[in-house]
Short mmCIF file of C-alpha atoms in Angstrom, two decimals:
data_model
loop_
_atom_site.label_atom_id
_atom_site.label_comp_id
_atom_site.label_asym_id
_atom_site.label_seq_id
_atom_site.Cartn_x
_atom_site.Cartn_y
_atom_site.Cartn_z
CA UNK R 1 1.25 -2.93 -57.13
CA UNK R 2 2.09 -5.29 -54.23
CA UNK R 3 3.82 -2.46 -52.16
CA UNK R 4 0.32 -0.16 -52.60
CA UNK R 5 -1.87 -3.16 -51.67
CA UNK R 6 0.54 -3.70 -48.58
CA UNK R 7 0.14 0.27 -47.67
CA UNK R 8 -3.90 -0.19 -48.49
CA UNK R 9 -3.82 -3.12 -45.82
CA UNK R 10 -1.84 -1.27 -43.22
CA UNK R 11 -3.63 1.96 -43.98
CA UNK R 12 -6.75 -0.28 -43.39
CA UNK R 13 -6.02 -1.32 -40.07
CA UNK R 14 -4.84 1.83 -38.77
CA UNK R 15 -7.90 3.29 -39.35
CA UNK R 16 -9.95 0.12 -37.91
CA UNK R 17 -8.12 0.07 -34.78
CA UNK R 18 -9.11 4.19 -34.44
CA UNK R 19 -12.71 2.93 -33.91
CA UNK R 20 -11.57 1.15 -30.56
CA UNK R 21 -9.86 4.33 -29.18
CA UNK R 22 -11.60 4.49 -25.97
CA UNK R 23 -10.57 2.12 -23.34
CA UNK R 24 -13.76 0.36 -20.95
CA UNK R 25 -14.64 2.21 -18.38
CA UNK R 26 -16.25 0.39 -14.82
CA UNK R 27 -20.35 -0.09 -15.22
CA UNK R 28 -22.60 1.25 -12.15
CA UNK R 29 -23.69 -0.82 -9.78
CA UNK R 30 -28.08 -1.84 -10.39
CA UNK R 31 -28.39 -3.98 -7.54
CA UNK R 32 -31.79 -5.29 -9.50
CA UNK R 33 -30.04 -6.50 -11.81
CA UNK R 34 -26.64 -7.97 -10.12
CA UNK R 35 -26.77 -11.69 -10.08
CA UNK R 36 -23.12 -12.31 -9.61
CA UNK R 37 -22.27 -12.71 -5.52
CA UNK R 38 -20.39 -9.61 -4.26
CA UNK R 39 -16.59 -9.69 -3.72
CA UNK R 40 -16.74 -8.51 -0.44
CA UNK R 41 -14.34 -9.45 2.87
CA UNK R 42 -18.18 -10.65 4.39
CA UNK R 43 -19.01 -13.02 1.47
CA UNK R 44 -15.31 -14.62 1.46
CA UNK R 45 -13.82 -14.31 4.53
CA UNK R 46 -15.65 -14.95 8.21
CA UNK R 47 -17.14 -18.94 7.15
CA UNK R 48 -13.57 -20.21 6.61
CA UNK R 49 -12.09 -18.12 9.26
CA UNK R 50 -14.35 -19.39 12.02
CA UNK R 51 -14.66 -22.98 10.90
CA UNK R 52 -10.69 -23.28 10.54
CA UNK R 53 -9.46 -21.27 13.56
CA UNK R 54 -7.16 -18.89 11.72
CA UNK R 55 -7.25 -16.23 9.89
CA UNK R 56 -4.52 -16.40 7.68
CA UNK R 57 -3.18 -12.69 5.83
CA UNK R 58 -0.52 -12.52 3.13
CA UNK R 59 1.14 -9.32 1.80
CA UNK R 60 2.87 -10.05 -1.32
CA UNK R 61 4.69 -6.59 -2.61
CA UNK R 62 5.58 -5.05 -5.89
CA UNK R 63 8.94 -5.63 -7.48
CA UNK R 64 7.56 -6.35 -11.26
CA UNK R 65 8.57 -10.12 -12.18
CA UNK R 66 11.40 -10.00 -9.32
CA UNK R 67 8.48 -9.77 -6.85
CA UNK R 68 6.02 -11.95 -8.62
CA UNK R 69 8.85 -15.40 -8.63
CA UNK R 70 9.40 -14.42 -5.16
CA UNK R 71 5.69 -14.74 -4.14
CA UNK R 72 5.39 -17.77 -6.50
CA UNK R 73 7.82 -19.73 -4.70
CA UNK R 74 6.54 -19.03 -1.14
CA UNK R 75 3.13 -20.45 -2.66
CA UNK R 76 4.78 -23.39 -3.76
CA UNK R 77 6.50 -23.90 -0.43
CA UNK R 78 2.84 -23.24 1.41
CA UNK R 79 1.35 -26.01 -0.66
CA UNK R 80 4.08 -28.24 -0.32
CA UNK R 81 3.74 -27.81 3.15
CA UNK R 82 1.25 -29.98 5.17
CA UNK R 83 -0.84 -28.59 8.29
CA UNK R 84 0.79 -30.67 10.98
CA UNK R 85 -2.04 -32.78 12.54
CA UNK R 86 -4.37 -32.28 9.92
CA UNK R 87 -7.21 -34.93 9.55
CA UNK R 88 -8.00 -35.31 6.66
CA UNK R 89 -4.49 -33.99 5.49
CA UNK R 90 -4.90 -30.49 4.08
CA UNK R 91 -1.53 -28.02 2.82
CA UNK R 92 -1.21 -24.94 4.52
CA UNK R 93 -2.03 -22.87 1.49
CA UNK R 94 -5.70 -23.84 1.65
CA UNK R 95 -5.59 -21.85 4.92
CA UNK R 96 -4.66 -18.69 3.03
CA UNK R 97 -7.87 -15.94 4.12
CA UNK R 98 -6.52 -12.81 2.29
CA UNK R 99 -3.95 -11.93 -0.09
CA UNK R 100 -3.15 -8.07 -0.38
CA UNK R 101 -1.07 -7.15 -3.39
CA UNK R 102 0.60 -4.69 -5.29
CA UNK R 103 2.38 -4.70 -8.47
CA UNK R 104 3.88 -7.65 -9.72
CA UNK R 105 2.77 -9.12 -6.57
CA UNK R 106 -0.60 -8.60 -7.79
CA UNK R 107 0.13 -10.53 -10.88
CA UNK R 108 1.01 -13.99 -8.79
CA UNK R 109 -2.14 -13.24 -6.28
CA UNK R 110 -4.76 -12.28 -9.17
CA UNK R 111 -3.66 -15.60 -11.39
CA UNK R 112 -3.68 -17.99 -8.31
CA UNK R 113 -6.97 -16.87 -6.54
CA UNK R 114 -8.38 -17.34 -10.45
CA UNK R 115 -7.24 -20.51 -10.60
CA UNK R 116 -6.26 -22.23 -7.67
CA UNK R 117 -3.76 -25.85 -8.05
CA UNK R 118 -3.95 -25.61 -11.97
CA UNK R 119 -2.00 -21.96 -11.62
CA UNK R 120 0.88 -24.21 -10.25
CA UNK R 121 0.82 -25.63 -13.83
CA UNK R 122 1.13 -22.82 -16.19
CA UNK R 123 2.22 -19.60 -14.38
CA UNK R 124 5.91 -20.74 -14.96
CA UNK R 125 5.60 -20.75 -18.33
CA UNK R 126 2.37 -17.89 -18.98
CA UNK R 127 3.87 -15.09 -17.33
CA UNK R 128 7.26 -15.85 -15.18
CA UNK R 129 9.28 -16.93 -17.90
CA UNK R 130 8.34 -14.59 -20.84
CA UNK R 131 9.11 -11.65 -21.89
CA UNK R 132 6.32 -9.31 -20.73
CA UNK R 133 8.29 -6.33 -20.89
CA UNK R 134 9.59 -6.75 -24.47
CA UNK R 135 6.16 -7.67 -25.85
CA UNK R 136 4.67 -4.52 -24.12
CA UNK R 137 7.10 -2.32 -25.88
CA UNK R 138 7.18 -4.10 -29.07
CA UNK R 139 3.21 -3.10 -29.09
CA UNK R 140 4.02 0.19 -28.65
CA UNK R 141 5.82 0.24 -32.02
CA UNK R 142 3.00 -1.30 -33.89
CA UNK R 143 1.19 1.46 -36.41
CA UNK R 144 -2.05 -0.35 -35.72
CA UNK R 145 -1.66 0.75 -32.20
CA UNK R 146 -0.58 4.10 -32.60
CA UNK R 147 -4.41 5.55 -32.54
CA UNK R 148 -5.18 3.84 -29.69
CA UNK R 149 -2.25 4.90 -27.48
CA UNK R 150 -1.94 8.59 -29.04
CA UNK R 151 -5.47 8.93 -27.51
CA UNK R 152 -6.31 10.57 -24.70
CA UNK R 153 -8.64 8.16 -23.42
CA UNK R 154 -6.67 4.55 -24.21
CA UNK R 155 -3.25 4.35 -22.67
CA UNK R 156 -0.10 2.32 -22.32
CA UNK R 157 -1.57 0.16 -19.14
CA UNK R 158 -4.97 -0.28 -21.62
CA UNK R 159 -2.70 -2.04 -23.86
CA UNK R 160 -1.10 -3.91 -20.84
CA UNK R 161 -4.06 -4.89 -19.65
CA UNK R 162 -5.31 -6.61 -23.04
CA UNK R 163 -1.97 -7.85 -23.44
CA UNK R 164 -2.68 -9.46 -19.57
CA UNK R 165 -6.03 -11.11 -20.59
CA UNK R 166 -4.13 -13.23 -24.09
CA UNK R 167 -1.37 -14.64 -22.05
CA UNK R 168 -3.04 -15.17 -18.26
CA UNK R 169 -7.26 -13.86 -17.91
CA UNK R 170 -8.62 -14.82 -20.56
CA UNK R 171 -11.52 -11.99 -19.69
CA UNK R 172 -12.05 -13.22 -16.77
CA UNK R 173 -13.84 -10.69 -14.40
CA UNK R 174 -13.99 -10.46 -10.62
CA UNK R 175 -17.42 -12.27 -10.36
CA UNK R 176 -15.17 -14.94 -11.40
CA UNK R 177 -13.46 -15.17 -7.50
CA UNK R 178 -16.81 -14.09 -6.04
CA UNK R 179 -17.75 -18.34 -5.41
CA UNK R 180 -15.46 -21.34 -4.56
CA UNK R 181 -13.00 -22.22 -2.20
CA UNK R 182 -10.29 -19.38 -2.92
CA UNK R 183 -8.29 -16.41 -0.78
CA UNK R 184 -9.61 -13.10 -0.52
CA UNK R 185 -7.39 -10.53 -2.98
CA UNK R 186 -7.59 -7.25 -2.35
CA UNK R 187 -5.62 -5.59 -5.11
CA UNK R 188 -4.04 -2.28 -4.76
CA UNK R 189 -3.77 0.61 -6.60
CA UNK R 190 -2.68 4.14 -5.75
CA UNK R 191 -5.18 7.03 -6.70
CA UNK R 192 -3.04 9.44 -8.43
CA UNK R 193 -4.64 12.98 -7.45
CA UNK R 194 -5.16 12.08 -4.37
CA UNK R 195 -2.91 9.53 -3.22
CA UNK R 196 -5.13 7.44 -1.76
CA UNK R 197 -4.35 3.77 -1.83
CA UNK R 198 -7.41 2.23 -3.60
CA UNK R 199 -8.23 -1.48 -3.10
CA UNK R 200 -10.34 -3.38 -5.62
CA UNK R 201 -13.14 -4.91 -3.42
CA UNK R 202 -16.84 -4.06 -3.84
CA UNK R 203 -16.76 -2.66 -0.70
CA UNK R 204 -14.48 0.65 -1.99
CA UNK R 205 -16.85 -0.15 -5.60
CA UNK R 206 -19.85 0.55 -3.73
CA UNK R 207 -18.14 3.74 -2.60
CA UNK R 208 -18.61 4.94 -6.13
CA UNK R 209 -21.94 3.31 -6.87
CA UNK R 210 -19.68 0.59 -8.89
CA UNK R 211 -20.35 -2.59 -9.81
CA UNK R 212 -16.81 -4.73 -9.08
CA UNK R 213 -18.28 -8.27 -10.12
CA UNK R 214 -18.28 -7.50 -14.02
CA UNK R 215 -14.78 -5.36 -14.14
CA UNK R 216 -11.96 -7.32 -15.75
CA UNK R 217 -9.33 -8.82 -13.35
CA UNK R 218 -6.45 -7.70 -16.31
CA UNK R 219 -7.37 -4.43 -15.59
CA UNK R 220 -7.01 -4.16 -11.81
CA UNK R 221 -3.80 -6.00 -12.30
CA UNK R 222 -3.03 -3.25 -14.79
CA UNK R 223 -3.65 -0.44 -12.83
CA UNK R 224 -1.73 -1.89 -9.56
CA UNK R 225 1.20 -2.28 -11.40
CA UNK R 226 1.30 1.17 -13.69
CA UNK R 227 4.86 2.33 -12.80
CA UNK R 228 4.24 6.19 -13.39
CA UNK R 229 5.74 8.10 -16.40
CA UNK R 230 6.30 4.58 -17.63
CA UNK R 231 2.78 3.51 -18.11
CA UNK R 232 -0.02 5.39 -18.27
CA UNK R 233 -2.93 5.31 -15.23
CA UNK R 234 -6.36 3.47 -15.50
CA UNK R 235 -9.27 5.25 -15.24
CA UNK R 236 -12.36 4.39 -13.87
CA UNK R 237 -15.81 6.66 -13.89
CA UNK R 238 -17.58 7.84 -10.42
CA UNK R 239 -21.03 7.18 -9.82
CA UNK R 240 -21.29 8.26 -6.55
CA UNK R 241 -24.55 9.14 -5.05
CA UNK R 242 -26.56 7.42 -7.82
CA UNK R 243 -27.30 4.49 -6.01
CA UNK R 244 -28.34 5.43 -2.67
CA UNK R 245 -25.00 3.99 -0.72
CA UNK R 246 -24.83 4.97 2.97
CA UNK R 247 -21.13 4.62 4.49
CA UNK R 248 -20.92 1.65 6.90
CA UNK R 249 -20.22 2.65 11.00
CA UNK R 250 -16.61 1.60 10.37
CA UNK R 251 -15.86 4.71 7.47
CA UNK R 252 -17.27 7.27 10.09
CA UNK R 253 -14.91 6.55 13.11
CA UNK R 254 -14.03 9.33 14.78
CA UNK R 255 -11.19 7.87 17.06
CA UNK R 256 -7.73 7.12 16.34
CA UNK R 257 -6.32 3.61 15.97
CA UNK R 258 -3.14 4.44 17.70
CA UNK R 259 0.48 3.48 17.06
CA UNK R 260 0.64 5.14 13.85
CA UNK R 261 -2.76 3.82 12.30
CA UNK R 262 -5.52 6.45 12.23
CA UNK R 263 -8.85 4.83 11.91
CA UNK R 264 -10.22 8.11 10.74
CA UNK R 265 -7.86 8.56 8.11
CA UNK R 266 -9.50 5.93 5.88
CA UNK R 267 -13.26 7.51 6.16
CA UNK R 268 -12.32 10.32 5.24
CA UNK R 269 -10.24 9.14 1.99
CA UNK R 270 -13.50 7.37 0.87
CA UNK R 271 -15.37 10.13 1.68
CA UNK R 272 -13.02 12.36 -0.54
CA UNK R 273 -13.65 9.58 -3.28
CA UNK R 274 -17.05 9.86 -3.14
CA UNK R 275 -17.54 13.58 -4.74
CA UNK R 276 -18.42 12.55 -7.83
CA UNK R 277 -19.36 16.23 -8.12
CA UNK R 278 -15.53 17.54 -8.29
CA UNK R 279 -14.24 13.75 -9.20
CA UNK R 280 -16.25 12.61 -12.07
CA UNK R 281 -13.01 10.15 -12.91
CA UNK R 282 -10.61 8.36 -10.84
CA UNK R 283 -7.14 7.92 -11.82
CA UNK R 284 -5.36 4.45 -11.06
CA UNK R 285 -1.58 4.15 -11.20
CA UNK R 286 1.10 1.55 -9.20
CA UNK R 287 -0.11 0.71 -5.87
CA UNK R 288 3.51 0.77 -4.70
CA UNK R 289 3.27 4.88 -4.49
CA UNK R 290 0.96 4.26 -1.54
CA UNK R 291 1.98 0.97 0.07
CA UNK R 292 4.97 -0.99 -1.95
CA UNK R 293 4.26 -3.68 0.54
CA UNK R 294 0.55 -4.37 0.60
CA UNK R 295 0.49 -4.46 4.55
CA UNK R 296 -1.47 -1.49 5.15
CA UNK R 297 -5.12 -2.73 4.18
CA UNK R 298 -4.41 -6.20 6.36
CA UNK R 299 -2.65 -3.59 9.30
CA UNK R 300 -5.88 -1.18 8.72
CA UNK R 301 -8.56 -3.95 8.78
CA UNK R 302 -7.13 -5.60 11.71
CA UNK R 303 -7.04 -2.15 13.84
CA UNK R 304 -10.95 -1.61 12.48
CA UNK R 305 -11.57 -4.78 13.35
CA UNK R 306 -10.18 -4.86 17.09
CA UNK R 307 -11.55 -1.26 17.55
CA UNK R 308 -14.75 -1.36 16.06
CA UNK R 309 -16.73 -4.46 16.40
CA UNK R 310 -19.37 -3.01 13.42
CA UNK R 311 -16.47 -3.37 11.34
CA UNK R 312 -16.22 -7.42 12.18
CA UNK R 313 -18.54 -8.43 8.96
CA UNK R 314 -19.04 -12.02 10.79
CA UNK R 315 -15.44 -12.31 12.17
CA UNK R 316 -16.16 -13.92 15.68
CA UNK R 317 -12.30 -13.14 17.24
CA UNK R 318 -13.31 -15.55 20.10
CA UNK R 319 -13.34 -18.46 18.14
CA UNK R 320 -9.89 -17.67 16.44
CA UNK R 321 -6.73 -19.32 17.70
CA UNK R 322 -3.99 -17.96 15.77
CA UNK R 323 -3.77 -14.94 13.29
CA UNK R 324 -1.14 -15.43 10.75
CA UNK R 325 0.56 -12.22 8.95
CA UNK R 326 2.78 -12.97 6.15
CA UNK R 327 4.80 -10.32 4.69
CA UNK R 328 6.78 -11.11 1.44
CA UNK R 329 9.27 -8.24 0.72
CA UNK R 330 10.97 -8.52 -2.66
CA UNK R 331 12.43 -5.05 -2.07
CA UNK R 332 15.66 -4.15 -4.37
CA UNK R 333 18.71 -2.02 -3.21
CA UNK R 334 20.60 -1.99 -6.66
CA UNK R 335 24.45 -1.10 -5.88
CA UNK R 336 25.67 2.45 -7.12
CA UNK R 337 29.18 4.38 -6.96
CA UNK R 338 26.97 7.87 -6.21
CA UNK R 339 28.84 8.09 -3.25
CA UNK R 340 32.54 7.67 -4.62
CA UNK R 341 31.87 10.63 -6.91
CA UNK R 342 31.93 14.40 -6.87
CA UNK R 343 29.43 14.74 -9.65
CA UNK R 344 26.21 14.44 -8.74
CA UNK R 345 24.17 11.72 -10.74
CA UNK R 346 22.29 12.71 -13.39
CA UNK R 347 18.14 13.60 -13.70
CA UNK R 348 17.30 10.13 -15.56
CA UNK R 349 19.05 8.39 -13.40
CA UNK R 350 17.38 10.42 -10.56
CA UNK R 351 14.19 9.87 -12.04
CA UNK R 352 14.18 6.68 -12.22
CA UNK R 353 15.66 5.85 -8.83
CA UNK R 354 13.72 8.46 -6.85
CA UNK R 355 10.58 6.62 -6.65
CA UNK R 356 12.71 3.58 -6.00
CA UNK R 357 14.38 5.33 -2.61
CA UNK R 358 11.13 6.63 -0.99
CA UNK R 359 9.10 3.65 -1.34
CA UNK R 360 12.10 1.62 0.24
CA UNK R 361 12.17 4.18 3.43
CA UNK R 362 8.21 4.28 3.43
CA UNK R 363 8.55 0.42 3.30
CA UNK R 364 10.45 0.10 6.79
CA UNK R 365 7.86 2.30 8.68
CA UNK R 366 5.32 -0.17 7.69
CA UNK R 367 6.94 -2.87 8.74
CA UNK R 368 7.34 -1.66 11.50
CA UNK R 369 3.81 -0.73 12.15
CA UNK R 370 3.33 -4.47 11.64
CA UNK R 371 4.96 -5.44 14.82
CA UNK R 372 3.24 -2.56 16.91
CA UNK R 373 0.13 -3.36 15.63
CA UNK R 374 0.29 -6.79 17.17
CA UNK R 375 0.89 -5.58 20.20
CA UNK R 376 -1.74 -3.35 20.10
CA UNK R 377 -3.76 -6.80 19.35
CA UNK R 378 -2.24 -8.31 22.32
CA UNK R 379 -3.73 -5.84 24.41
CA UNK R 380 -7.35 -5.10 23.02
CA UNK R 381 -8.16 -8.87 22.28
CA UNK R 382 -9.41 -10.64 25.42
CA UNK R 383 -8.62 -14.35 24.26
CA UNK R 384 -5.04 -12.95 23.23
CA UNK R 385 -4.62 -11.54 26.93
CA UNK R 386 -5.26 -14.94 27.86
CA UNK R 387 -3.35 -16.81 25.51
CA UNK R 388 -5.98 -18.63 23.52
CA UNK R 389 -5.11 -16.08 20.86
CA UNK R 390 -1.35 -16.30 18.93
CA UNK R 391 -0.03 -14.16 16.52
CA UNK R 392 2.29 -15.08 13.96
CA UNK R 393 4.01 -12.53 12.26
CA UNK R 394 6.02 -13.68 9.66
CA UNK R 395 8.53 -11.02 7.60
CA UNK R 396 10.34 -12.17 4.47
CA UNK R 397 13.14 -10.38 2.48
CA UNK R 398 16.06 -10.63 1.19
CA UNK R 399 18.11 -8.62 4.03
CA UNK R 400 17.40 -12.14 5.95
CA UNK R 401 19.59 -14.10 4.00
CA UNK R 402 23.04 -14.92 5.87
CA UNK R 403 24.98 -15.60 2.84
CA UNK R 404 26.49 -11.80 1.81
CA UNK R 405 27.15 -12.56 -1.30
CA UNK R 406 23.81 -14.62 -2.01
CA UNK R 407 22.23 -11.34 -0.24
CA UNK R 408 23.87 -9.22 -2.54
CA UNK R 409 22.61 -11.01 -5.82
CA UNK R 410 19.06 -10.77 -5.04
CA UNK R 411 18.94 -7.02 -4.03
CA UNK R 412 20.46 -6.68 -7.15
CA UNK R 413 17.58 -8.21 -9.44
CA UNK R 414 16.35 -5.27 -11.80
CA UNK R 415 12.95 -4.43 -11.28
CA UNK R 416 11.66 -5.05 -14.61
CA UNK R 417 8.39 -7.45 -16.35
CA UNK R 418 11.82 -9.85 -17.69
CA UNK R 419 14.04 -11.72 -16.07
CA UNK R 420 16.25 -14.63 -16.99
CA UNK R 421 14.67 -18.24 -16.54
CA UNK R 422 17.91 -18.58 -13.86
CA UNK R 423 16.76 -15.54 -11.76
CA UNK R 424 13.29 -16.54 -12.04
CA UNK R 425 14.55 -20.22 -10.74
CA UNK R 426 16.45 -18.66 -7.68
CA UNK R 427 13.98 -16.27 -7.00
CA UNK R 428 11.20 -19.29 -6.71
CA UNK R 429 13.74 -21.21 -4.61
CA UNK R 430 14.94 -18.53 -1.87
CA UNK R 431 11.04 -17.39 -1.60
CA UNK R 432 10.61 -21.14 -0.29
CA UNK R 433 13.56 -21.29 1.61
CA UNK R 434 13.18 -17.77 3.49
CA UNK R 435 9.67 -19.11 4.28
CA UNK R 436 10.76 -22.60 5.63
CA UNK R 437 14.06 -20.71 8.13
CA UNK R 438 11.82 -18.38 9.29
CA UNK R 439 11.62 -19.09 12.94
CA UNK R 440 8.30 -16.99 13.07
CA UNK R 441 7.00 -19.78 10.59
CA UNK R 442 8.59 -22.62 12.30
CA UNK R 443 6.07 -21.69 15.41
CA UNK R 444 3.31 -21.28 13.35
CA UNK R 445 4.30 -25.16 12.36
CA UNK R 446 4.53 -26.16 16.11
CA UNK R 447 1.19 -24.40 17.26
CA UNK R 448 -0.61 -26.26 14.41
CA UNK R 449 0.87 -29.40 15.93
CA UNK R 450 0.30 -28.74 19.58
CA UNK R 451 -3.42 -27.84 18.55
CA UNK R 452 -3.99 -31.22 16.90
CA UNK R 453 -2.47 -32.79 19.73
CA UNK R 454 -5.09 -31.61 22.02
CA UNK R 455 -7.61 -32.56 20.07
CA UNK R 456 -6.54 -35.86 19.79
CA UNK R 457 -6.23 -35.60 15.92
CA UNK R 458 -3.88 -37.71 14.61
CA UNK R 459 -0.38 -36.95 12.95
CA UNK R 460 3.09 -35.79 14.75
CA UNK R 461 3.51 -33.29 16.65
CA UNK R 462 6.89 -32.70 15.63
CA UNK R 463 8.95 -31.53 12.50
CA UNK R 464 6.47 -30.70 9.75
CA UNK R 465 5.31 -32.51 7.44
CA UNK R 466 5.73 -32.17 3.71
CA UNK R 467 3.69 -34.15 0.86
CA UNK R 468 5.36 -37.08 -1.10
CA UNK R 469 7.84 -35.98 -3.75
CA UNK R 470 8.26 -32.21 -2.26
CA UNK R 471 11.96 -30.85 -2.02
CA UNK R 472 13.72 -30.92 1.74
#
C-alpha cells in the first residue's frame, strides 16, 4: 500500500513537472510600455567616465570555478586597494567602468555588478565553495526532471540556469543593474550557427527587437558558460524588424580598424542576426568558443570608439587621463604524456581536450591584439600623442608566476563548476598577488598619485595605500 502511494506521488510529479516543459523565451521590446532604464554602454558608462578621468575595462575569462576564484580575488585585491590621493578616500574597484565576461568569469562579474560590497560577503560561500557541478548532475538524475530535459525545448543549461537563480539571483533580471552606482557587464555568449560572439547589452537586444531589462541575469550567465556537448545551448526568439530599429552609424562602417580588428566585421554579424526571416531563433552556447578571454568587445569598442566618433555614446576622450585594460587569464595547460607515446590518444580524450587547445592558441592572438591596439590608440588619440592620455594595460595569468612549481599547480586546476575549498583559497590569493606584482599595475598606482599631487589633493604620493586590516 505504502510502496503504490510512493509510485502515485512520484508518478504525480512526473507528470506535473511535464506541464513546465518549455523553457522562457526573451519578450519583445514595446518601448510604450518599457519603464525599466536601458542597459546600455550610454546609460552606464560616459557620466562616471568623464567625471572620474578613467575609463577603467576588465576582462575576466572562462575557466568554470578555476576562473571565477581567480577573478574573485583580483576584486578583493581592487577593493582592498585605495586610489592613491583620493579625497575623500575611495578603493580602486569603484573605478571599475566595464566588466566583459565569459564563462565562469561571468559568474563572479554577473553576482558582483548585482550586488556590489555585500557580494564580498556571500559569494565564498553561495557559489565558490559548493558543489555546483555535482548538484547540476545530481538534477539530471531526478525522474521529476526527466520531462523537462528529454524535451526539445528545455535543456541542461535551463536547468542550470534555475539552479543559478536558488543559490545566487534570486530572479533577478537585468533591469536590476540598469540604476545605481555599478560596472558595466557585458556578458558573452557565442552564437552557435553562426559563431558570432553575442554580448548581452540592449544594444545587441535591440538588434532583435528585444527587450534586455526583463530577461533573467541566471540565464545569460547560463548561456555564457554552456560548455558544448556538455550542456545544452539557450535559446532566445528573434523579433527583428517588428519594432522599427534602424542600425546606429557605428554597425554600418565600411572601413577597417586595422591591426587585426575589422570594424566592418561586427556590422555585418548583427546584420546577419537580424534576419529574423531565416533566423527565427538564436542559439546561445559558451562564450569561450568565440573569445575565452572576454577582450574582444573592450578591444572592438575601443577601435569603434577611436575610429568613429558616432560610436562615442557621450565618451568625451579629451577629458580622459588614463584608460585602464585589465585582462585576467585563468587559462589551464593540464600536463599529458601524449607526447611520450606511440599510440595516439583516444577520441574522448580528444574530445574533450580539443576545444581546450584551440581556445588556448586563439587566446594568445588576442592578447596580442591587446597590445597593438594600444598603439593604434597612441597614434589616433590627440591627448595620447601628447601625453595627457596613459594607457595601462594590465595582463594576468598564471604563466607570470616565477615559482615553477607554484606555476605548474595552477595550470593544472581542472576546469570544472568544483573545486576544493584549498584551490579555491589559492586561487583567490595568487589572483591578488598577480594583480599587486604587476608592474603594469604598479604605474597605474603611481599615475593616480602623481595626478593627486598636481592637484594638490592630499595623500602620498608614494607606495599605495591599502585600507585598515587588508593583507600586505
Amino acid at each position: 500500500m505504502h510502496r503504490r502511494l510512493r509510485l502515485g506521488s512520484l508518478l504525480l510529479a512526473v507528470l506535473s513537472a511535464a506541464g513546465c516543459l518549455h523553457a522562457p523565451l526573451n519578450s519583445p521590446k514595446i518601448a510604450a510600455t518599457n519603464t525599466i532604464p536601458e542597459y546600455t554602454f550610454r546609460s552606464r558608462v560616459p557620466a562616471s567616465v568623464n567625471r572620474g578621468e578613467t575609463l577603467f575595462l576588465v576582462a575576466f575569462s572562462g575557466g568554470g570555478t578555476r576562473a571565477a576564484a581567480m577573478a574573485y580575488g583580483v576584486l578583493e585585491e581592487l577593493r582592498r586597494t585605495v586610489v592613491p590621493g583620493s579625497v575623500p578616500e575611495r578603493r580602486m574597484i569603484e573605478d571599475i567602468n566595464v566588466i566583459s565576461s565569459v564563462s565562469g568569469g561571468s559568474v563572479t562579474a554577473a553576482a558582483y555588478a548585482l550586488y556590489g560590497d555585500a557580494f564580498f560577503g556571500s559569494f565564498e560561500t553561495n557559489f565558490l565553495k559548493r558543489d555546483v557541478q555535482g548538484k547540476l548532475v545530481g538534477k539530471t538524475l531526478v525522474p521529476w526532471n526527466w520531462p523537462r530535459i528529454g524535451s526539445p525545448w528545455f535543456g541542461r543549461s535551463d536547468l542550470a540556469a534555475r539552479y543559478y537563480d536558488e543559490i545566487l539571483f534570486h530572479n533577478a533580471t537585468f533591469g536590476a543593474l540598469a540604476t545605481g552606482h555599478r560596472p558595466f557587464v557585458m556578458l558573452n555568449a557565442t552564437e552557435v550557427a553562426t559563431g558570432i560572439q553575442f554580448w548581452f547589452t540592449q544594444d545587441v537586444f535591440d538588434n532583435l527587437c528585444s527587450d534586455l531589462s526583463s530577461y533573467p541575469i541566471s540565464r545569460a550567465v547560463a548561456a555564457s558558460s554552456a560548455v558544448p556537448v556538455v550542456l545544452s545551448p539557450i535559446t532566445l526568439k528573434n523579433y527583428a524588424g517588428s519594432c522599427g530599429y534602424e542600425p546606429p552609424i557605428w554597425a554600418l562602417a565600411t572601413t577597417g580598424g586595422g591591426e587585426g580588428l575589422s570594424l566592418m566585421e561586427r556590422g555585418r554579424e548583427l546584420a546577419t542576426l537580424r534576419d529574423s526571416t531565416n533566423r527565427p531563433f538564436l542559439h546561445l552556447v559558451d562564450g569561450g568558443v568565440a573569445d575565452n578571454l572576454g577582450l574582444r568587445p573592450l578591444l572592438e569598442g575601443l577601435a569603434y570608439m577611436t575610429t568613429i566618433p558616432e560610436s562615442r555614446q557621450g565618451l568625451d576622450f579629451t577629458k580622459i587621463r588614463r584608460i585602464v585594460l585589465l585582462s585576467v587569464n585563468a587559462r589551464s595547460s593540464p600536463e599529458n604524456s601524449w607526447d611520450r607515446k606511440e599510440s595516439p590518444p583516444g577520441i574522448v580524450t580528444l574530445a574533450v581536450a580539443a576545444p581546450s587547445i584551440t581556445m588556448d592558441r586563439y587566446s594568445k592572438d588576442t592578447v596580442a591584439m591587446m597590445g597593438m591596439t594600444v598603439e593604434v590608440l597612441k597614434r589616433k588619440l590627440p591627448n595620447a600623442e601628447s601625453g595627457s592620455l596613459q594607457f595601462f594595460p594590465i595582463s594576468l595569468s598564471f604563466d607570470n608566476l616565477k615559482d615553477p612549481k607554484e606555476r605548474t599547480y595552477f595550470l593544472n586546476v581542472p576546469t570544472s563548476f568544483f573545486l576544493s575549498n584549498e584551490a579555491v583559497d589559492r586561487l583567490r590569493d595568487v589572483g591578488g598577488r598577480l594583480l599587486q606584482e604587476s608592474p603594469q599595475f604598479q604605474a597605474l598606482l603611481r599615475d593616480y598619485a602623481a595626478t593627486a599631487a598636481e592637484g594638490g589633493s592630499p595623500g602620498s604620493p608614494g607606495s599605495p595605500q591599502r585600507s585598515p586590516g587588508s593583507n600586505p
